[in-house]
PDB file of C-alpha atoms and ligand atoms in Angstrom:
ATOM      1  CA  MET A   1     146.665  82.766 124.035  1.00 69.00           C
ATOM      2  CA  SER A   2     145.596  82.447 120.753  1.00 88.00           C
ATOM      3  CA  ALA A   3     147.876  82.959 117.830  1.00 89.00           C
ATOM      4  CA  LEU A   4     145.950  86.463 116.786  1.00 91.00           C
ATOM      5  CA  ALA A   5     146.038  87.407 120.847  1.00 93.00           C
ATOM      6  CA  GLU A   6     150.305  86.316 120.651  1.00 93.00           C
ATOM      7  CA  THR A   7     150.835  89.047 118.290  1.00 93.00           C
ATOM      8  CA  LEU A   8     148.662  91.494 118.992  1.00 95.00           C
ATOM      9  CA  ARG A   9     150.426  92.214 121.880  1.00 95.00           C
ATOM     10  CA  ALA A  10     154.230  91.774 120.933  1.00 94.00           C
ATOM     11  CA  GLY A  11     152.609  94.579 118.170  1.00 95.00           C
ATOM     12  CA  THR A  12     151.446  97.230 120.751  1.00 96.00           C
ATOM     13  CA  GLN A  13     154.358  96.095 122.765  1.00 95.00           C
ATOM     14  CA  ALA A  14     157.152  97.151 120.043  1.00 95.00           C
ATOM     15  CA  LEU A  15     155.088 100.224 119.946  1.00 95.00           C
ATOM     16  CA  GLY A  16     155.358 101.205 122.912  1.00 95.00           C
ATOM     17  CA  LEU A  17     151.794 101.610 123.747  1.00 96.00           C
ATOM     18  CA  GLU A  18     149.909 100.483 127.113  1.00 92.00           C
ATOM     19  CA  LEU A  19     147.414  99.260 126.896  1.00 96.00           C
ATOM     20  CA  SER A  20     144.560  97.108 129.262  1.00 96.00           C
ATOM     21  CA  GLU A  21     143.674  93.852 129.277  1.00 95.00           C
ATOM     22  CA  ALA A  22     140.003  95.543 128.427  1.00 97.00           C
ATOM     23  CA  GLN A  23     141.813  97.393 125.342  1.00 97.00           C
ATOM     24  CA  HIS A  24     143.496  94.447 123.815  1.00 96.00           C
ATOM     25  CA  GLN A  25     140.345  92.557 124.124  1.00 96.00           C
ATOM     26  CA  GLN A  26     138.182  94.763 122.801  1.00 97.00           C
ATOM     27  CA  LEU A  27     140.638  95.144 119.890  1.00 97.00           C
ATOM     28  CA  LEU A  28     140.379  91.230 119.314  1.00 96.00           C
ATOM     29  CA  ASP A  29     136.803  91.543 119.619  1.00 97.00           C
ATOM     30  CA  TYR A  30     137.373  94.397 116.922  1.00 96.00           C
ATOM     31  CA  LEU A  31     138.739  92.098 114.854  1.00 95.00           C
ATOM     32  CA  GLU A  32     136.416  89.649 115.052  1.00 93.00           C
ATOM     33  CA  LEU A  33     133.054  91.837 114.923  1.00 94.00           C
ATOM     34  CA  LEU A  34     135.320  93.042 110.671  1.00 91.00           C
ATOM     35  CA  GLN A  35     136.057  89.652 109.730  1.00 90.00           C
ATOM     36  CA  LYS A  36     131.930  88.830 110.448  1.00 89.00           C
ATOM     37  CA  TRP A  37     130.904  92.631 108.453  1.00 88.00           C
ATOM     38  CA  ASN A  38     132.879  92.249 105.972  1.00 84.00           C
ATOM     39  CA  ARG A  39     131.854  88.809 105.061  1.00 81.00           C
ATOM     40  CA  VAL A  40     128.170  90.386 104.097  1.00 80.00           C
ATOM     41  CA  TYR A  41     129.084  94.347 104.087  1.00 76.00           C
ATOM     42  CA  ASN A  42     132.849  93.817 102.159  1.00 74.00           C
ATOM     43  CA  LEU A  43     134.416  96.879 104.008  1.00 74.00           C
ATOM     44  CA  THR A  44     137.967  95.294 103.324  1.00 77.00           C
ATOM     45  CA  ALA A  45     139.084  93.552 100.676  1.00 78.00           C
ATOM     46  CA  VAL A  46     142.088  91.536 103.106  1.00 79.00           C
ATOM     47  CA  ARG A  47     140.140  88.318 104.680  1.00 80.00           C
ATOM     48  CA  ASP A  48     142.613  86.983 106.252  1.00 85.00           C
ATOM     49  CA  PRO A  49     142.481  87.719 110.173  1.00 85.00           C
ATOM     50  CA  GLN A  50     146.458  87.438 111.103  1.00 90.00           C
ATOM     51  CA  GLU A  51     146.753  89.200 107.886  1.00 89.00           C
ATOM     52  CA  MET A  52     144.232  92.273 109.277  1.00 90.00           C
ATOM     53  CA  LEU A  53     145.373  92.385 112.386  1.00 93.00           C
ATOM     54  CA  THR A  54     148.576  94.021 110.893  1.00 92.00           C
ATOM     55  CA  HIS A  55     147.971  95.585 107.780  1.00 91.00           C
ATOM     56  CA  HIS A  56     144.982  97.217 109.319  1.00 93.00           C
ATOM     57  CA  LEU A  57     145.228  96.725 113.406  1.00 95.00           C
ATOM     58  CA  LEU A  58     148.537  97.087 113.509  1.00 96.00           C
ATOM     59  CA  ASP A  59     148.947  99.761 110.859  1.00 96.00           C
ATOM     60  CA  SER A  60     146.199 102.118 112.463  1.00 97.00           C
ATOM     61  CA  LEU A  61     147.687 101.604 116.072  1.00 97.00           C
ATOM     62  CA  ALA A  62     150.916 102.915 114.966  1.00 97.00           C
ATOM     63  CA  ALA A  63     149.143 106.157 115.298  1.00 98.00           C
ATOM     64  CA  VAL A  64     148.613 106.025 118.584  1.00 98.00           C
ATOM     65  CA  PRO A  65     151.289 107.324 120.464  1.00 97.00           C
ATOM     66  CA  PRO A  66     151.840 109.758 118.158  1.00 97.00           C
ATOM     67  CA  LEU A  67     148.284 111.117 118.499  1.00 97.00           C
ATOM     68  CA  ARG A  68     148.444 110.601 123.048  1.00 96.00           C
ATOM     69  CA  ARG A  69     151.026 112.694 122.401  1.00 95.00           C
ATOM     70  CA  HIS A  70     149.155 115.554 120.962  1.00 94.00           C
ATOM     71  CA  LEU A  71     146.229 115.392 122.885  1.00 93.00           C
ATOM     72  CA  GLN A  72     148.405 115.620 125.804  1.00 88.00           C
ATOM     73  CA  THR A  73     150.651 118.619 124.837  1.00 86.00           C
ATOM     74  CA  HIS A  74     147.540 120.761 123.102  1.00 80.00           C
ATOM     75  CA  LEU A  75     144.450 119.164 124.472  1.00 70.00           C
ATOM     76  CA  THR A  76     142.291 119.771 127.220  1.00 62.00           C
ATOM     77  CA  ALA A  77     138.184 119.367 127.985  1.00 55.00           C
ATOM     78  CA  THR A  78     136.841 122.255 126.902  1.00 57.00           C
ATOM     79  CA  GLU A  79     135.701 124.894 130.163  1.00 51.00           C
ATOM     80  CA  GLU A  80     131.298 122.390 129.680  1.00 58.00           C
ATOM     81  CA  GLY A  81     133.736 119.848 130.731  1.00 66.00           C
ATOM     82  CA  ASP A  82     133.249 117.889 127.249  1.00 78.00           C
ATOM     83  CA  ALA A  83     136.460 115.877 125.757  1.00 86.00           C
ATOM     84  CA  PRO A  84     137.848 116.884 122.879  1.00 91.00           C
ATOM     85  CA  ARG A  85     136.021 115.621 119.608  1.00 95.00           C
ATOM     86  CA  LEU A  86     138.080 113.607 116.926  1.00 97.00           C
ATOM     87  CA  LEU A  87     137.136 113.024 113.318  1.00 98.00           C
ATOM     88  CA  ASP A  88     138.225 110.424 111.001  1.00 98.00           C
ATOM     89  CA  VAL A  89     137.189 110.444 107.764  1.00 98.00           C
ATOM     90  CA  GLY A  90     136.236 108.536 104.918  1.00 98.00           C
ATOM     91  CA  SER A  91     137.221 105.628 107.934  1.00 97.00           C
ATOM     92  CA  GLY A  92     135.111 102.391 105.796  1.00 94.00           C
ATOM     93  CA  GLY A  93     135.728 100.002 108.331  1.00 93.00           C
ATOM     94  CA  GLY A  94     136.507 102.032 111.157  1.00 96.00           C
ATOM     95  CA  LEU A  95     140.287 102.576 110.233  1.00 96.00           C
ATOM     96  CA  PRO A  96     141.978 104.484 112.421  1.00 98.00           C
ATOM     97  CA  GLY A  97     139.113 106.123 114.599  1.00 98.00           C
ATOM     98  CA  VAL A  98     137.853 102.547 116.111  1.00 98.00           C
ATOM     99  CA  MET A  99     141.648 101.963 117.305  1.00 98.00           C
ATOM    100  CA  PHE A 100     142.165 105.755 118.746  1.00 98.00           C
ATOM    101  CA  ALA A 101     138.200 105.078 120.346  1.00 98.00           C
ATOM    102  CA  ILE A 102     139.609 101.931 122.540  1.00 98.00           C
ATOM    103  CA  CYS A 103     143.364 103.158 123.155  1.00 97.00           C
ATOM    104  CA  CYS A 104     142.297 107.238 124.049  1.00 96.00           C
ATOM    105  CA  PRO A 105     138.680 106.608 125.182  1.00 95.00           C
ATOM    106  CA  ASP A 106     139.394 110.379 127.212  1.00 93.00           C
ATOM    107  CA  ILE A 107     137.945 111.952 123.637  1.00 95.00           C
ATOM    108  CA  GLU A 108     135.152 111.781 121.289  1.00 96.00           C
ATOM    109  CA  VAL A 109     136.025 109.460 118.480  1.00 98.00           C
ATOM    110  CA  HIS A 110     133.298 110.758 115.131  1.00 98.00           C
ATOM    111  CA  CYS A 111     133.545 108.298 111.944  1.00 98.00           C
ATOM    112  CA  VAL A 112     132.799 109.653 108.764  1.00 98.00           C
ATOM    113  CA  ASP A 113     131.774 107.236 105.887  1.00 97.00           C
ATOM    114  CA  THR A 114     129.628 108.211 102.727  1.00 97.00           C
ATOM    115  CA  VAL A 115     128.051 104.300 102.769  1.00 95.00           C
ATOM    116  CA  ALA A 116     126.215 103.871 104.710  1.00 95.00           C
ATOM    117  CA  LYS A 117     126.087 100.054 105.783  1.00 93.00           C
ATOM    118  CA  LYS A 118     130.303 101.342 106.793  1.00 94.00           C
ATOM    119  CA  ALA A 119     128.381 103.767 109.484  1.00 96.00           C
ATOM    120  CA  ALA A 120     125.588 101.142 110.569  1.00 94.00           C
ATOM    121  CA  PHE A 121     128.674  99.055 111.038  1.00 94.00           C
ATOM    122  CA  LEU A 122     130.488 101.505 112.898  1.00 96.00           C
ATOM    123  CA  GLN A 123     127.269 102.114 115.793  1.00 96.00           C
ATOM    124  CA  GLN A 124     127.551  98.807 116.009  1.00 95.00           C
ATOM    125  CA  ALA A 125     130.886  98.229 116.488  1.00 96.00           C
ATOM    126  CA  ALA A 126     130.285 101.028 119.953  1.00 97.00           C
ATOM    127  CA  ALA A 127     127.959  99.183 120.656  1.00 97.00           C
ATOM    128  CA  ALA A 128     128.856  95.733 120.767  1.00 97.00           C
ATOM    129  CA  LEU A 129     132.714  96.641 122.553  1.00 97.00           C
ATOM    130  CA  ARG A 130     130.600  99.249 123.987  1.00 97.00           C
ATOM    131  CA  LEU A 131     132.731 102.642 123.095  1.00 97.00           C
ATOM    132  CA  PRO A 132     130.629 105.027 123.972  1.00 96.00           C
ATOM    133  CA  ARG A 133     131.990 107.798 123.268  1.00 96.00           C
ATOM    134  CA  LEU A 134     132.319 106.142 119.288  1.00 98.00           C
ATOM    135  CA  ARG A 135     129.882 106.847 116.865  1.00 98.00           C
ATOM    136  CA  GLY A 136     128.959 106.592 113.164  1.00 97.00           C
ATOM    137  CA  ILE A 137     127.349 109.692 110.673  1.00 97.00           C
ATOM    138  CA  HIS A 138     126.415 108.950 107.101  1.00 98.00           C
ATOM    139  CA  ALA A 139     127.944 111.704 105.360  1.00 98.00           C
ATOM    140  CA  ARG A 140     129.566 113.077 103.379  1.00 98.00           C
ATOM    141  CA  VAL A 141     132.923 115.096 105.690  1.00 98.00           C
ATOM    142  CA  GLU A 142     132.111 117.852 103.443  1.00 97.00           C
ATOM    143  CA  THR A 143     128.622 118.888 104.832  1.00 97.00           C
ATOM    144  CA  LEU A 144     129.793 118.510 108.512  1.00 97.00           C
ATOM    145  CA  THR A 145     131.415 121.575 110.611  1.00 95.00           C
ATOM    146  CA  GLY A 146     133.030 119.956 113.890  1.00 84.00           C
ATOM    147  CA  PRO A 147     134.034 121.150 115.909  1.00 94.00           C
ATOM    148  CA  TYR A 148     136.664 119.063 115.280  1.00 96.00           C
ATOM    149  CA  ALA A 149     140.356 119.190 117.594  1.00 95.00           C
ATOM    150  CA  VAL A 150     141.849 117.016 115.331  1.00 97.00           C
ATOM    151  CA  VAL A 151     140.442 115.479 111.987  1.00 98.00           C
ATOM    152  CA  SER A 152     142.149 112.558 110.638  1.00 98.00           C
ATOM    153  CA  CYS A 153     142.512 110.138 107.726  1.00 98.00           C
ATOM    154  CA  ARG A 154     143.781 107.089 106.786  1.00 98.00           C
ATOM    155  CA  ALA A 155     143.682 105.526 102.540  1.00 95.00           C
ATOM    156  CA  PHE A 156     141.216 108.654 102.095  1.00 96.00           C
ATOM    157  CA  ALA A 157     142.307 111.256  99.596  1.00 96.00           C
ATOM    158  CA  SER A 158     144.827 113.805  98.687  1.00 98.00           C
ATOM    159  CA  LEU A 159     146.420 115.738 101.292  1.00 98.00           C
ATOM    160  CA  ALA A 160     145.353 119.066  99.258  1.00 98.00           C
ATOM    161  CA  GLU A 161     141.042 116.930  98.846  1.00 98.00           C
ATOM    162  CA  PHE A 162     141.825 115.727 102.960  1.00 98.00           C
ATOM    163  CA  THR A 163     142.416 119.394 104.136  1.00 98.00           C
ATOM    164  CA  ALA A 164     139.891 121.130 101.831  1.00 98.00           C
ATOM    165  CA  TRP A 165     136.906 118.931 102.253  1.00 98.00           C
ATOM    166  CA  SER A 166     137.054 118.792 106.017  1.00 98.00           C
ATOM    167  CA  ARG A 167     138.159 122.526 106.733  1.00 98.00           C
ATOM    168  CA  ALA A 168     134.683 123.812 107.959  1.00 97.00           C
ATOM    169  CA  ALA A 169     134.976 121.008 110.657  1.00 98.00           C
ATOM    170  CA  LEU A 170     137.916 120.864 112.055  1.00 97.00           C
ATOM    171  CA  ALA A 171     138.096 123.750 115.230  1.00 95.00           C
ATOM    172  CA  PRO A 172     140.534 126.615 115.192  1.00 91.00           C
ATOM    173  CA  GLN A 173     143.300 126.465 117.226  1.00 91.00           C
ATOM    174  CA  GLY A 174     142.463 122.328 114.867  1.00 95.00           C
ATOM    175  CA  VAL A 175     144.695 119.896 113.309  1.00 97.00           C
ATOM    176  CA  TRP A 176     145.124 116.980 110.631  1.00 98.00           C
ATOM    177  CA  LEU A 177     146.239 113.996 111.210  1.00 98.00           C
ATOM    178  CA  ALA A 178     146.586 111.860 107.408  1.00 98.00           C
ATOM    179  CA  MET A 179     147.683 108.808 107.344  1.00 98.00           C
ATOM    180  CA  LYS A 180     150.304 107.864 104.151  1.00 98.00           C
ATOM    181  CA  GLY A 181     153.052 105.424 103.155  1.00 96.00           C
ATOM    182  CA  LYS A 182     156.065 107.035 102.170  1.00 95.00           C
ATOM    183  CA  ARG A 183     156.531 111.186 102.317  1.00 97.00           C
ATOM    184  CA  PRO A 184     154.068 112.262  99.851  1.00 97.00           C
ATOM    185  CA  GLN A 185     156.103 114.916  99.045  1.00 98.00           C
ATOM    186  CA  GLU A 186     154.327 115.445  95.832  1.00 98.00           C
ATOM    187  CA  GLU A 187     151.029 115.626  97.366  1.00 98.00           C
ATOM    188  CA  ILE A 188     152.834 118.545 100.217  1.00 98.00           C
ATOM    189  CA  ASP A 189     154.045 120.770  97.276  1.00 98.00           C
ATOM    190  CA  ALA A 190     150.197 120.472  96.065  1.00 98.00           C
ATOM    191  CA  LEU A 191     149.009 122.475  99.171  1.00 98.00           C
ATOM    192  CA  PRO A 192     147.327 125.550  99.043  1.00 98.00           C
ATOM    193  CA  ALA A 193     149.390 128.918 101.135  1.00 97.00           C
ATOM    194  CA  ALA A 194     146.632 128.003 103.288  1.00 97.00           C
ATOM    195  CA  VAL A 195     147.274 124.926 104.986  1.00 98.00           C
ATOM    196  CA  GLU A 196     150.659 124.666 106.682  1.00 98.00           C
ATOM    197  CA  VAL A 197     152.354 120.780 107.425  1.00 98.00           C
ATOM    198  CA  PHE A 198     154.153 121.568 110.063  1.00 97.00           C
ATOM    199  CA  HIS A 199     155.494 117.519 111.108  1.00 97.00           C
ATOM    200  CA  VAL A 200     155.840 114.823 108.339  1.00 98.00           C
ATOM    201  CA  GLU A 201     155.968 112.257 111.335  1.00 97.00           C
ATOM    202  CA  HIS A 202     157.258 108.654 110.164  1.00 96.00           C
ATOM    203  CA  LEU A 203     156.395 105.055 111.675  1.00 96.00           C
ATOM    204  CA  THR A 204     157.097 101.886 111.765  1.00 92.00           C
ATOM    205  CA  VAL A 205     154.869  99.130 111.724  1.00 93.00           C
ATOM    206  CA  PRO A 206     155.546  95.590 113.802  1.00 91.00           C
ATOM    207  CA  GLY A 207     155.571  93.035 111.316  1.00 87.00           C
ATOM    208  CA  LEU A 208     155.158  95.828 108.210  1.00 87.00           C
ATOM    209  CA  GLU A 209     157.785  96.285 106.141  1.00 87.00           C
ATOM    210  CA  ALA A 210     157.083  99.203 104.461  1.00 89.00           C
ATOM    211  CA  GLU A 211     157.259 102.740 104.953  1.00 93.00           C
ATOM    212  CA  ARG A 212     154.416 104.581 106.663  1.00 96.00           C
ATOM    213  CA  CYS A 213     153.748 108.446 108.547  1.00 97.00           C
ATOM    214  CA  ILE A 214     151.579 110.806 109.416  1.00 98.00           C
ATOM    215  CA  VAL A 215     151.521 113.660 107.599  1.00 98.00           C
ATOM    216  CA  TRP A 216     150.587 116.831 110.137  1.00 98.00           C
ATOM    217  CA  MET A 217     149.573 119.904 109.032  1.00 98.00           C
ATOM    218  CA  ARG A 218     146.879 123.139 110.637  1.00 97.00           C
ATOM    219  CA  PRO A 219     145.991 126.104 109.267  1.00 97.00           C
ATOM    220  CA  ALA A 220     148.907 128.537 107.973  1.00 94.00           C
TER     221      ALA A 220
HETATM  222  C1  SAM B   1     139.620 102.751 100.685  1.00 81.28           C
HETATM  223  S1  SAM B   1     138.887 104.199 101.827  1.00 81.28           S
HETATM  224  C2  SAM B   1     139.463 103.756 103.420  1.00 81.28           C
HETATM  225  C3  SAM B   1     138.816 103.018 104.650  1.00 81.28           C
HETATM  226  C4  SAM B   1     139.427 103.663 105.784  1.00 81.28           C
HETATM  227  N1  SAM B   1     139.690 104.472 106.439  1.00 81.28           N
HETATM  228  C5  SAM B   1     140.875 102.279 105.709  1.00 81.28           C
HETATM  229  O1  SAM B   1     142.057 102.821 106.410  1.00 81.28           O
HETATM  230  O2  SAM B   1     140.512 101.110 105.684  1.00 81.28           O
HETATM  231  C6  SAM B   1     138.243 104.997 101.582  1.00 81.28           C
HETATM  232  C7  SAM B   1     136.182 105.289 102.194  1.00 81.28           C
HETATM  233  O3  SAM B   1     136.444 106.902 102.157  1.00 81.28           O
HETATM  234  C8  SAM B   1     135.280 106.782 101.822  1.00 81.28           C
HETATM  235  N2  SAM B   1     135.098 108.485 101.734  1.00 81.28           N
HETATM  236  C9  SAM B   1     134.735 108.782 100.363  1.00 81.28           C
HETATM  237  N3  SAM B   1     134.504 109.727 100.110  1.00 81.28           N
HETATM  238  C10 SAM B   1     134.308 110.777 101.099  1.00 81.28           C
HETATM  239  C11 SAM B   1     133.495 112.039 102.285  1.00 81.28           C
HETATM  240  N4  SAM B   1     133.670 112.735 100.593  1.00 81.28           N
HETATM  241  N5  SAM B   1     133.064 112.282 103.209  1.00 81.28           N
HETATM  242  C12 SAM B   1     133.802 110.816 103.167  1.00 81.28           C
HETATM  243  N6  SAM B   1     133.757 109.528 103.354  1.00 81.28           N
HETATM  244  C13 SAM B   1     134.016 109.536 102.052  1.00 81.28           C
HETATM  245  C14 SAM B   1     134.633 105.992 100.981  1.00 81.28           C
HETATM  246  O4  SAM B   1     132.948 105.377 100.955  1.00 81.28           O
HETATM  247  C15 SAM B   1     135.471 104.960 102.253  1.00 81.28           C
HETATM  248  O5  SAM B   1     135.099 104.343 103.004  1.00 81.28           O
END
């Protein structure tokens, strides 16, 4: 097993993430695609593959167990049998959207970004990784109407901007999942009364000392 595959496996184990062989391989294939396209498209400032693995993949994978718990307790397919839909806002190279698409194959994952080449990369990744429920959308999030049961973001904007810009895309019972560093108290205090923070969930990322959390929100 390569050093990258070993780090990945140790990381997903530490996160308590049950993944199949095929899913581990998809994660490694995504890492390779990200490195390849990064040379031309400048998708991320991180260049070293081990660093990409811990700072981007494992960092984003840390949000998967909380997302899976949420999906299990709150979401079922629609009456028409359609899969629940998640929108990842300002997804860039696909973080955390692609991690969600790989680890939660029962949901539809749409990754939106204003930069055309990033959305094109995501379409390419969906095909190469055989993820039929993953889509890259080239648009400003403000123009999307959804409805999405979960709207996520990582390294995007303030909580107030994120929730305001994606409000029209959120389903009536939908929730926002914002990945942040340490608890962003000032951003929480700046939220309008129409947005309720119902949980701030601490995350531990294998191989990273930094503080991480998810701010879970819903319309008040
Ligand atoms: C700092 S990057 C974060 C990328 C990725 N989420 C990550 O964690 O690596 C922010 C991304 O948001 C995109 N973006 C900025 N404003 C946007 C908007 N209004 N709608 C959609 N995407 C937007 C940018 O093009 C950029 O790719």
